[in-house]
Amino acid sequence: MQKKFLTTLLSLCVLLSSTFAQDEEEPDYFTSPFQFTFLFPPLSTNGFHNSRTVNKISLNLLLGRSGGVDGVELGGFINSDKYFVKGMQVAGFGNISGGSAIGAQVSGFFNYQETLHAEHNLQAI
């Protein structure tokens, strides 16, 4: 049971972070003052534009995916941002940033950022 859970979790993390291996182009994204993800993307207020939207406030009930956060992101399980995190990112299990994480990342298990610029990175095991 635990092996199946860990395999599923690892697959999910790889799936969420697979978009990070793209060309180094200027990011083309939208901005939004607020977004809410119900269970998983694209079931969110940003819909299918979730990976191209940078949010000021992002609330994710279970899994959240966005272009980035420039403020606060709170998630029940995993938060994943394609471009960057500026501010605070808090998740029950883990946080993923496809670029830098400037501010604080707090999670129950892991925090990941593509470029290591995290100022405060707290995780409990």
PDB file of C-alpha atoms in Angstrom:
ATOM      1  CA  MET A   1       0.000   0.000   0.000  1.00  0.00           C
ATOM      2  CA  GLN A   2       2.798   2.423   0.938  1.00  0.00           C
ATOM      3  CA  LYS A   3       4.777   1.541  -2.198  1.00  0.00           C
ATOM      4  CA  LYS A   4       1.758   2.237  -4.368  1.00  0.00           C
ATOM      5  CA  PHE A   5       1.153   5.570  -2.605  1.00  0.00           C
ATOM      6  CA  LEU A   6       4.791   6.655  -2.945  1.00  0.00           C
ATOM      7  CA  THR A   7       4.884   5.585  -6.607  1.00  0.00           C
ATOM      8  CA  THR A   8       1.712   7.548  -7.311  1.00  0.00           C
ATOM      9  CA  LEU A   9       3.050  10.569  -5.433  1.00  0.00           C
ATOM     10  CA  LEU A  10       6.366  10.486  -7.285  1.00  0.00           C
ATOM     11  CA  SER A  11       4.555  10.200 -10.624  1.00  0.00           C
ATOM     12  CA  LEU A  12       2.413  13.183  -9.682  1.00  0.00           C
ATOM     13  CA  CYS A  13       5.467  15.285  -8.800  1.00  0.00           C
ATOM     14  CA  VAL A  14       7.161  14.386 -12.089  1.00  0.00           C
ATOM     15  CA  LEU A  15       3.980  15.228 -13.989  1.00  0.00           C
ATOM     16  CA  LEU A  16       3.609  18.597 -12.259  1.00  0.00           C
ATOM     17  CA  SER A  17       7.237  19.544 -12.796  1.00  0.00           C
ATOM     18  CA  SER A  18       7.557  18.246 -16.376  1.00  0.00           C
ATOM     19  CA  THR A  19       6.762  21.649 -17.863  1.00  0.00           C
ATOM     20  CA  PHE A  20       9.884  23.136 -16.277  1.00  0.00           C
ATOM     21  CA  ALA A  21      12.155  21.658 -18.980  1.00  0.00           C
ATOM     22  CA  GLN A  22      11.161  24.150 -21.663  1.00  0.00           C
ATOM     23  CA  ASP A  23      13.016  26.750 -23.693  1.00  0.00           C
ATOM     24  CA  GLU A  24      14.383  29.768 -21.862  1.00  0.00           C
ATOM     25  CA  GLU A  25      11.979  32.245 -23.442  1.00  0.00           C
ATOM     26  CA  GLU A  26      10.488  35.346 -21.905  1.00  0.00           C
ATOM     27  CA  PRO A  27       7.495  34.113 -19.895  1.00  0.00           C
ATOM     28  CA  ASP A  28       4.148  34.876 -21.458  1.00  0.00           C
ATOM     29  CA  TYR A  29       1.679  34.994 -18.589  1.00  0.00           C
ATOM     30  CA  PHE A  30      -1.423  36.695 -17.261  1.00  0.00           C
ATOM     31  CA  THR A  31      -1.851  38.204 -13.793  1.00  0.00           C
ATOM     32  CA  SER A  32      -4.764  37.693 -11.424  1.00  0.00           C
ATOM     33  CA  PRO A  33      -5.495  39.107  -7.961  1.00  0.00           C
ATOM     34  CA  PHE A  34      -6.957  35.783  -6.720  1.00  0.00           C
ATOM     35  CA  GLN A  35      -7.395  32.152  -7.729  1.00  0.00           C
ATOM     36  CA  PHE A  36      -8.955  29.075  -6.132  1.00  0.00           C
ATOM     37  CA  THR A  37      -8.372  25.462  -7.172  1.00  0.00           C
ATOM     38  CA  PHE A  38     -11.033  23.021  -6.035  1.00  0.00           C
ATOM     39  CA  LEU A  39      -9.377  19.584  -6.270  1.00  0.00           C
ATOM     40  CA  PHE A  40      -6.760  19.739  -9.018  1.00  0.00           C
ATOM     41  CA  PRO A  41      -5.982  21.798 -12.130  1.00  0.00           C
ATOM     42  CA  PRO A  42      -7.810  22.819 -14.309  1.00  0.00           C
ATOM     43  CA  LEU A  43     -10.712  22.823 -11.827  1.00  0.00           C
ATOM     44  CA  SER A  44      -9.832  26.359 -10.793  1.00  0.00           C
ATOM     45  CA  THR A  45     -10.936  29.936 -11.277  1.00  0.00           C
ATOM     46  CA  ASN A  46      -8.123  30.273 -13.857  1.00  0.00           C
ATOM     47  CA  GLY A  47      -9.317  27.186 -15.773  1.00  0.00           C
ATOM     48  CA  PHE A  48      -6.994  25.990 -18.518  1.00  0.00           C
ATOM     49  CA  HIS A  49      -4.878  29.167 -18.187  1.00  0.00           C
ATOM     50  CA  ASN A  50      -3.714  28.109 -14.709  1.00  0.00           C
ATOM     51  CA  SER A  51      -0.096  27.446 -15.809  1.00  0.00           C
ATOM     52  CA  ARG A  52       0.073  30.843 -17.518  1.00  0.00           C
ATOM     53  CA  THR A  53      -1.329  32.949 -14.668  1.00  0.00           C
ATOM     54  CA  VAL A  54       0.621  34.654 -11.875  1.00  0.00           C
ATOM     55  CA  ASN A  55      -1.590  35.195  -8.822  1.00  0.00           C
ATOM     56  CA  LYS A  56      -1.415  37.612  -5.888  1.00  0.00           C
ATOM     57  CA  ILE A  57      -3.412  35.224  -3.662  1.00  0.00           C
ATOM     58  CA  SER A  58      -3.691  31.530  -4.508  1.00  0.00           C
ATOM     59  CA  LEU A  59      -5.764  29.024  -2.506  1.00  0.00           C
ATOM     60  CA  ASN A  60      -5.560  25.339  -3.429  1.00  0.00           C
ATOM     61  CA  LEU A  61      -7.805  22.846  -1.673  1.00  0.00           C
ATOM     62  CA  LEU A  62      -5.741  19.829  -2.740  1.00  0.00           C
ATOM     63  CA  LEU A  63      -3.375  20.346  -5.711  1.00  0.00           C
ATOM     64  CA  GLY A  64      -2.613  23.723  -7.247  1.00  0.00           C
ATOM     65  CA  ARG A  65      -0.812  24.672 -10.442  1.00  0.00           C
ATOM     66  CA  SER A  66      -0.152  28.215 -11.615  1.00  0.00           C
ATOM     67  CA  GLY A  67       2.331  30.294 -13.564  1.00  0.00           C
ATOM     68  CA  GLY A  68       3.594  31.847 -10.349  1.00  0.00           C
ATOM     69  CA  VAL A  69       2.707  33.648  -7.184  1.00  0.00           C
ATOM     70  CA  ASP A  70       3.504  37.235  -6.253  1.00  0.00           C
ATOM     71  CA  GLY A  71       2.018  37.267  -2.769  1.00  0.00           C
ATOM     72  CA  VAL A  72       0.660  34.267  -0.838  1.00  0.00           C
ATOM     73  CA  GLU A  73      -0.129  30.701  -1.882  1.00  0.00           C
ATOM     74  CA  LEU A  74      -1.776  28.214   0.491  1.00  0.00           C
ATOM     75  CA  GLY A  75      -2.404  24.585  -0.441  1.00  0.00           C
ATOM     76  CA  GLY A  76      -3.734  21.497   1.277  1.00  0.00           C
ATOM     77  CA  PHE A  77      -1.296  19.072  -0.386  1.00  0.00           C
ATOM     78  CA  ILE A  78       0.973  20.359  -3.196  1.00  0.00           C
ATOM     79  CA  ASN A  79       1.523  23.802  -4.753  1.00  0.00           C
ATOM     80  CA  SER A  80       3.289  23.937  -8.119  1.00  0.00           C
ATOM     81  CA  ASP A  81       4.316  27.179  -9.862  1.00  0.00           C
ATOM     82  CA  LYS A  82       5.801  27.217 -13.365  1.00  0.00           C
ATOM     83  CA  TYR A  83       7.849  30.449 -13.311  1.00  0.00           C
ATOM     84  CA  PHE A  84       8.549  31.787  -9.798  1.00  0.00           C
ATOM     85  CA  VAL A  85       7.406  32.377  -6.245  1.00  0.00           C
ATOM     86  CA  LYS A  86       7.688  35.829  -4.661  1.00  0.00           C
ATOM     87  CA  GLY A  87       6.252  35.950  -1.170  1.00  0.00           C
ATOM     88  CA  MET A  88       5.019  32.983   0.849  1.00  0.00           C
ATOM     89  CA  GLN A  89       4.131  29.478  -0.290  1.00  0.00           C
ATOM     90  CA  VAL A  90       2.624  27.065   2.271  1.00  0.00           C
ATOM     91  CA  ALA A  91       1.518  23.468   1.585  1.00  0.00           C
ATOM     92  CA  GLY A  92       0.633  20.444   3.670  1.00  0.00           C
ATOM     93  CA  PHE A  93       2.998  18.160   1.733  1.00  0.00           C
ATOM     94  CA  GLY A  94       5.180  20.058  -0.732  1.00  0.00           C
ATOM     95  CA  ASN A  95       5.917  23.125  -2.867  1.00  0.00           C
ATOM     96  CA  ILE A  96       7.426  23.247  -6.363  1.00  0.00           C
ATOM     97  CA  SER A  97       8.770  26.362  -8.099  1.00  0.00           C
ATOM     98  CA  GLY A  98       9.984  26.163 -11.706  1.00  0.00           C
ATOM     99  CA  GLY A  99      12.183  29.201 -11.155  1.00  0.00           C
ATOM    100  CA  SER A 100      13.261  31.059  -8.064  1.00  0.00           C
ATOM    101  CA  ALA A 101      11.529  31.155  -4.699  1.00  0.00           C
ATOM    102  CA  ILE A 102      12.084  34.572  -3.134  1.00  0.00           C
ATOM    103  CA  GLY A 103      10.463  34.721   0.277  1.00  0.00           C
ATOM    104  CA  ALA A 104       9.368  31.668   2.261  1.00  0.00           C
ATOM    105  CA  GLN A 105       8.431  28.118   1.331  1.00  0.00           C
ATOM    106  CA  VAL A 106       6.862  26.094   4.147  1.00  0.00           C
ATOM    107  CA  SER A 107       5.684  22.492   3.800  1.00  0.00           C
ATOM    108  CA  GLY A 108       5.219  19.238   5.658  1.00  0.00           C
ATOM    109  CA  PHE A 109       7.632  17.212   3.505  1.00  0.00           C
ATOM    110  CA  PHE A 110       9.508  18.943   0.660  1.00  0.00           C
ATOM    111  CA  ASN A 111      10.214  22.265  -1.075  1.00  0.00           C
ATOM    112  CA  TYR A 112      11.760  22.436  -4.537  1.00  0.00           C
ATOM    113  CA  GLN A 113      12.910  25.377  -6.625  1.00  0.00           C
ATOM    114  CA  GLU A 114      14.619  25.165 -10.020  1.00  0.00           C
ATOM    115  CA  THR A 115      17.035  28.019  -9.225  1.00  0.00           C
ATOM    116  CA  LEU A 116      18.292  28.119  -5.677  1.00  0.00           C
ATOM    117  CA  HIS A 117      17.345  31.603  -4.506  1.00  0.00           C
ATOM    118  CA  ALA A 118      15.052  30.622  -1.642  1.00  0.00           C
ATOM    119  CA  GLU A 119      15.452  32.976   1.287  1.00  0.00           C
ATOM    120  CA  HIS A 120      13.539  30.835   3.809  1.00  0.00           C
ATOM    121  CA  ASN A 121      12.791  27.191   3.180  1.00  0.00           C
ATOM    122  CA  LEU A 122      11.152  25.203   5.995  1.00  0.00           C
ATOM    123  CA  GLN A 123      10.025  21.604   5.799  1.00  0.00           C
ATOM    124  CA  ALA A 124       9.113  18.995   8.400  1.00  0.00           C
ATOM    125  CA  ILE A 125       9.572  15.264   7.992  1.00  0.00           C
TER     126      ILE A 125
END
